[in-house]
């Protein structure tokens, strides 16, 4: 079965963030959002823990309790994510099952790449690009790759 990448989703972001290329981690709704009439479009279209990039903007602006200038309608897709993986699996175009590195060196310069935001254990991903190798203090043979999560 062919897996596909995400199509743009309509949502709302603060007017100051409503520009192509703006990337954000969706962490869920604030308590101020509970009875908002725009909640369904603003929050329910996005998955908690995923990183999104704005790929298009619309002109509509709505009032918001969190954003002083209101929120604007935008189109978003799940962002590509830079991550480190075992070098032996690092081939452009390959499809892999994502596993964050099992590492407790949280002060390591590579930690965010080894345990990136936006991807979860077991996600099916396509390797878009091999960026280079990681100098790992734990002596692991790792490569930095750009991953795009594939959807069912």
mmCIF file of N, CA, C and O in Angstrom, residues 104-149:
data_model
loop_
_atom_site.group_PDB
_atom_site.id
_atom_site.type_symbol
_atom_site.label_atom_id
_atom_site.label_comp_id
_atom_site.label_asym_id
_atom_site.label_seq_id
_atom_site.Cartn_x
_atom_site.Cartn_y
_atom_site.Cartn_z
ATOM 1 N N UNK A 104 20.593 9.282 27.288
ATOM 2 C CA UNK A 104 20.291 10.061 28.483
ATOM 3 C C UNK A 104 21.187 11.288 28.621
ATOM 4 O O UNK A 104 21.131 11.993 29.620
ATOM 5 N N UNK A 105 21.996 11.577 27.604
ATOM 6 C CA UNK A 105 22.888 12.737 27.635
ATOM 7 C C UNK A 105 22.126 13.982 27.187
ATOM 8 O O UNK A 105 22.359 14.531 26.114
ATOM 9 N N UNK A 106 21.200 14.449 28.043
ATOM 10 C CA UNK A 106 20.321 15.547 27.650
ATOM 11 C C UNK A 106 21.046 16.872 27.445
ATOM 12 O O UNK A 106 20.509 17.774 26.814
ATOM 13 N N UNK A 107 22.257 17.004 27.924
ATOM 14 C CA UNK A 107 23.038 18.215 27.704
ATOM 15 C C UNK A 107 23.895 18.135 26.445
ATOM 16 O O UNK A 107 24.621 19.070 26.125
ATOM 17 N N UNK A 108 23.825 17.026 25.728
ATOM 18 C CA UNK A 108 24.597 16.831 24.504
ATOM 19 C C UNK A 108 24.116 17.804 23.429
ATOM 20 O O UNK A 108 22.912 18.051 23.288
ATOM 21 N N UNK A 109 25.044 18.328 22.660
ATOM 22 C CA UNK A 109 24.716 19.256 21.574
ATOM 23 C C UNK A 109 23.812 18.608 20.522
ATOM 24 O O UNK A 109 23.072 19.273 19.814
ATOM 25 N N UNK A 110 23.838 17.291 20.420
ATOM 26 C CA UNK A 110 23.045 16.569 19.424
ATOM 27 C C UNK A 110 21.690 16.084 19.946
ATOM 28 O O UNK A 110 20.914 15.511 19.189
ATOM 29 N N UNK A 111 21.399 16.288 21.220
ATOM 30 C CA UNK A 111 20.225 15.671 21.833
ATOM 31 C C UNK A 111 18.926 15.973 21.087
ATOM 32 O O UNK A 111 18.123 15.078 20.838
ATOM 33 N N UNK A 112 18.703 17.231 20.725
ATOM 34 C CA UNK A 112 17.447 17.578 20.042
ATOM 35 C C UNK A 112 17.333 16.908 18.685
ATOM 36 O O UNK A 112 16.230 16.650 18.209
ATOM 37 N N UNK A 113 18.444 16.637 18.051
ATOM 38 C CA UNK A 113 18.434 15.931 16.772
ATOM 39 C C UNK A 113 18.205 14.435 16.992
ATOM 40 O O UNK A 113 17.562 13.770 16.183
ATOM 41 N N UNK A 114 18.713 13.916 18.078
ATOM 42 C CA UNK A 114 18.561 12.493 18.388
ATOM 43 C C UNK A 114 17.176 12.158 18.938
ATOM 44 O O UNK A 114 16.690 11.040 18.776
ATOM 45 N N UNK A 115 16.549 13.127 19.596
ATOM 46 C CA UNK A 115 15.209 12.950 20.157
ATOM 47 C C UNK A 115 14.376 14.171 19.723
ATOM 48 O O UNK A 115 14.060 15.040 20.529
ATOM 49 N N UNK A 116 14.031 14.241 18.435
ATOM 50 C CA UNK A 116 13.388 15.451 17.895
ATOM 51 C C UNK A 116 11.916 15.570 18.260
ATOM 52 O O UNK A 116 11.233 14.572 18.510
ATOM 53 N N UNK A 117 11.438 16.811 18.279
ATOM 54 C CA UNK A 117 10.009 17.077 18.451
ATOM 55 C C UNK A 117 9.302 16.746 17.140
ATOM 56 O O UNK A 117 9.863 16.894 16.067
ATOM 57 N N UNK A 118 8.078 16.311 17.242
ATOM 58 C CA UNK A 118 7.249 16.112 16.061
ATOM 59 C C UNK A 118 7.172 14.691 15.550
ATOM 60 O O UNK A 118 6.277 14.361 14.785
ATOM 61 N N UNK A 119 8.116 13.848 15.934
ATOM 62 C CA UNK A 119 8.068 12.445 15.522
ATOM 63 C C UNK A 119 7.903 11.582 16.761
ATOM 64 O O UNK A 119 8.413 11.910 17.834
ATOM 65 N N UNK A 120 7.211 10.462 16.570
ATOM 66 C CA UNK A 120 6.950 9.549 17.680
ATOM 67 C C UNK A 120 7.466 8.161 17.340
ATOM 68 O O UNK A 120 7.581 7.793 16.166
ATOM 69 N N UNK A 121 7.758 7.400 18.360
ATOM 70 C CA UNK A 121 8.216 6.025 18.217
ATOM 71 C C UNK A 121 7.314 5.267 17.253
ATOM 72 O O UNK A 121 6.089 5.270 17.406
ATOM 73 N N UNK A 122 7.908 4.642 16.245
ATOM 74 C CA UNK A 122 7.162 3.821 15.312
ATOM 75 C C UNK A 122 6.599 4.536 14.098
ATOM 76 O O UNK A 122 6.031 3.895 13.215
ATOM 77 N N UNK A 123 6.728 5.868 14.026
ATOM 78 C CA UNK A 123 6.250 6.595 12.846
ATOM 79 C C UNK A 123 6.958 6.075 11.600
ATOM 80 O O UNK A 123 8.171 5.832 11.621
ATOM 81 N N UNK A 124 6.225 5.904 10.516
ATOM 82 C CA UNK A 124 6.808 5.552 9.220
ATOM 83 C C UNK A 124 7.226 6.858 8.566
ATOM 84 O O UNK A 124 6.425 7.785 8.448
ATOM 85 N N UNK A 125 8.485 6.945 8.153
ATOM 86 C CA UNK A 125 9.033 8.175 7.590
ATOM 87 C C UNK A 125 9.823 7.897 6.323
ATOM 88 O O UNK A 125 10.435 6.839 6.186
ATOM 89 N N UNK A 126 9.837 8.881 5.453
ATOM 90 C CA UNK A 126 10.675 8.827 4.261
ATOM 91 C C UNK A 126 11.891 9.705 4.514
ATOM 92 O O UNK A 126 11.771 10.811 5.027
ATOM 93 N N UNK A 127 13.070 9.210 4.139
ATOM 94 C CA UNK A 127 14.286 10.013 4.262
ATOM 95 C C UNK A 127 14.352 10.926 3.041
ATOM 96 O O UNK A 127 14.513 10.456 1.908
ATOM 97 N N UNK A 128 14.204 12.211 3.277
ATOM 98 C CA UNK A 128 14.206 13.212 2.211
ATOM 99 C C UNK A 128 15.632 13.567 1.808
ATOM 100 O O UNK A 128 15.926 13.752 0.631
ATOM 101 N N UNK A 129 16.511 13.650 2.809
ATOM 102 C CA UNK A 129 17.884 14.079 2.541
ATOM 103 C C UNK A 129 18.802 13.542 3.630
ATOM 104 O O UNK A 129 18.424 13.500 4.798
ATOM 105 N N UNK A 130 20.010 13.151 3.237
ATOM 106 C CA UNK A 130 21.051 12.804 4.206
ATOM 107 C C UNK A 130 21.922 14.053 4.339
ATOM 108 O O UNK A 130 22.502 14.517 3.356
ATOM 109 N N UNK A 131 21.988 14.606 5.551
ATOM 110 C CA UNK A 131 22.692 15.866 5.795
ATOM 111 C C UNK A 131 24.164 15.644 6.103
ATOM 112 O O UNK A 131 25.026 16.379 5.626
ATOM 113 N N UNK A 132 24.481 14.646 6.902
ATOM 114 C CA UNK A 132 25.869 14.395 7.291
ATOM 115 C C UNK A 132 25.947 13.427 8.447
ATOM 116 O O UNK A 132 24.977 12.744 8.757
ATOM 117 N N UNK A 133 27.111 13.387 9.067
ATOM 118 C CA UNK A 133 27.305 12.473 10.195
ATOM 119 C C UNK A 133 27.295 13.244 11.508
ATOM 120 O O UNK A 133 27.516 14.442 11.542
ATOM 121 N N UNK A 134 27.032 12.519 12.588
ATOM 122 C CA UNK A 134 26.989 13.087 13.934
ATOM 123 C C UNK A 134 28.240 12.662 14.683
ATOM 124 O O UNK A 134 28.636 11.493 14.630
ATOM 125 N N UNK A 135 28.838 13.602 15.379
ATOM 126 C CA UNK A 135 29.912 13.258 16.305
ATOM 127 C C UNK A 135 29.229 12.956 17.629
ATOM 128 O O UNK A 135 28.767 13.857 18.322
ATOM 129 N N UNK A 136 29.155 11.677 17.931
ATOM 130 C CA UNK A 136 28.389 11.221 19.094
ATOM 131 C C UNK A 136 29.318 10.925 20.266
ATOM 132 O O UNK A 136 30.230 10.100 20.139
ATOM 133 N N UNK A 137 29.084 11.573 21.423
ATOM 134 C CA UNK A 137 29.911 11.307 22.592
ATOM 135 C C UNK A 137 29.738 9.881 23.129
ATOM 136 O O UNK A 137 30.580 9.396 23.872
ATOM 137 N N UNK A 138 28.660 9.198 22.727
ATOM 138 C CA UNK A 138 28.439 7.814 23.155
ATOM 139 C C UNK A 138 28.986 6.824 22.115
ATOM 140 O O UNK A 138 28.691 5.637 22.182
ATOM 141 N N UNK A 139 29.736 7.339 21.150
ATOM 142 C CA UNK A 139 30.398 6.524 20.112
ATOM 143 C C UNK A 139 29.434 5.761 19.206
ATOM 144 O O UNK A 139 29.786 4.724 18.662
ATOM 145 N N UNK A 140 28.240 6.295 19.011
ATOM 146 C CA UNK A 140 27.303 5.678 18.073
ATOM 147 C C UNK A 140 27.613 6.180 16.664
ATOM 148 O O UNK A 140 28.026 7.314 16.474
ATOM 149 N N UNK A 141 27.361 5.353 15.669
ATOM 150 C CA UNK A 141 27.562 5.727 14.273
ATOM 151 C C UNK A 141 26.235 6.254 13.732
ATOM 152 O O UNK A 141 25.399 5.483 13.277
ATOM 153 N N UNK A 142 26.060 7.577 13.821
ATOM 154 C CA UNK A 142 24.799 8.207 13.472
ATOM 155 C C UNK A 142 24.948 9.154 12.295
ATOM 156 O O UNK A 142 26.001 9.779 12.114
ATOM 157 N N UNK A 143 23.872 9.277 11.525
ATOM 158 C CA UNK A 143 23.803 10.238 10.429
ATOM 159 C C UNK A 143 22.628 11.171 10.692
ATOM 160 O O UNK A 143 21.599 10.761 11.245
ATOM 161 N N UNK A 144 22.777 12.422 10.289
ATOM 162 C CA UNK A 144 21.677 13.379 10.362
ATOM 163 C C UNK A 144 20.916 13.302 9.045
ATOM 164 O O UNK A 144 21.518 13.373 7.971
ATOM 165 N N UNK A 145 19.599 13.126 9.150
ATOM 166 C CA UNK A 145 18.743 13.042 7.972
ATOM 167 C C UNK A 145 17.541 13.960 8.147
ATOM 168 O O UNK A 145 17.188 14.340 9.268
ATOM 169 N N UNK A 146 16.925 14.311 7.041
ATOM 170 C CA UNK A 146 15.662 15.044 7.060
ATOM 171 C C UNK A 146 14.564 14.017 6.778
ATOM 172 O O UNK A 146 14.610 13.313 5.766
ATOM 173 N N UNK A 147 13.584 13.936 7.708
ATOM 174 C CA UNK A 147 12.517 12.943 7.612
ATOM 175 C C UNK A 147 11.177 13.619 7.369
ATOM 176 O O UNK A 147 10.912 14.709 7.892
ATOM 177 N N UNK A 148 10.325 12.947 6.598
ATOM 178 C CA UNK A 148 8.932 13.371 6.402
ATOM 179 C C UNK A 148 8.060 12.206 6.809
ATOM 180 O O UNK A 148 8.193 11.090 6.289
ATOM 181 N N UNK A 149 7.187 12.448 7.791
ATOM 182 C CA UNK A 149 6.298 11.383 8.271
ATOM 183 C C UNK A 149 5.305 11.019 7.178
ATOM 184 O O UNK A 149 4.751 11.876 6.504
#
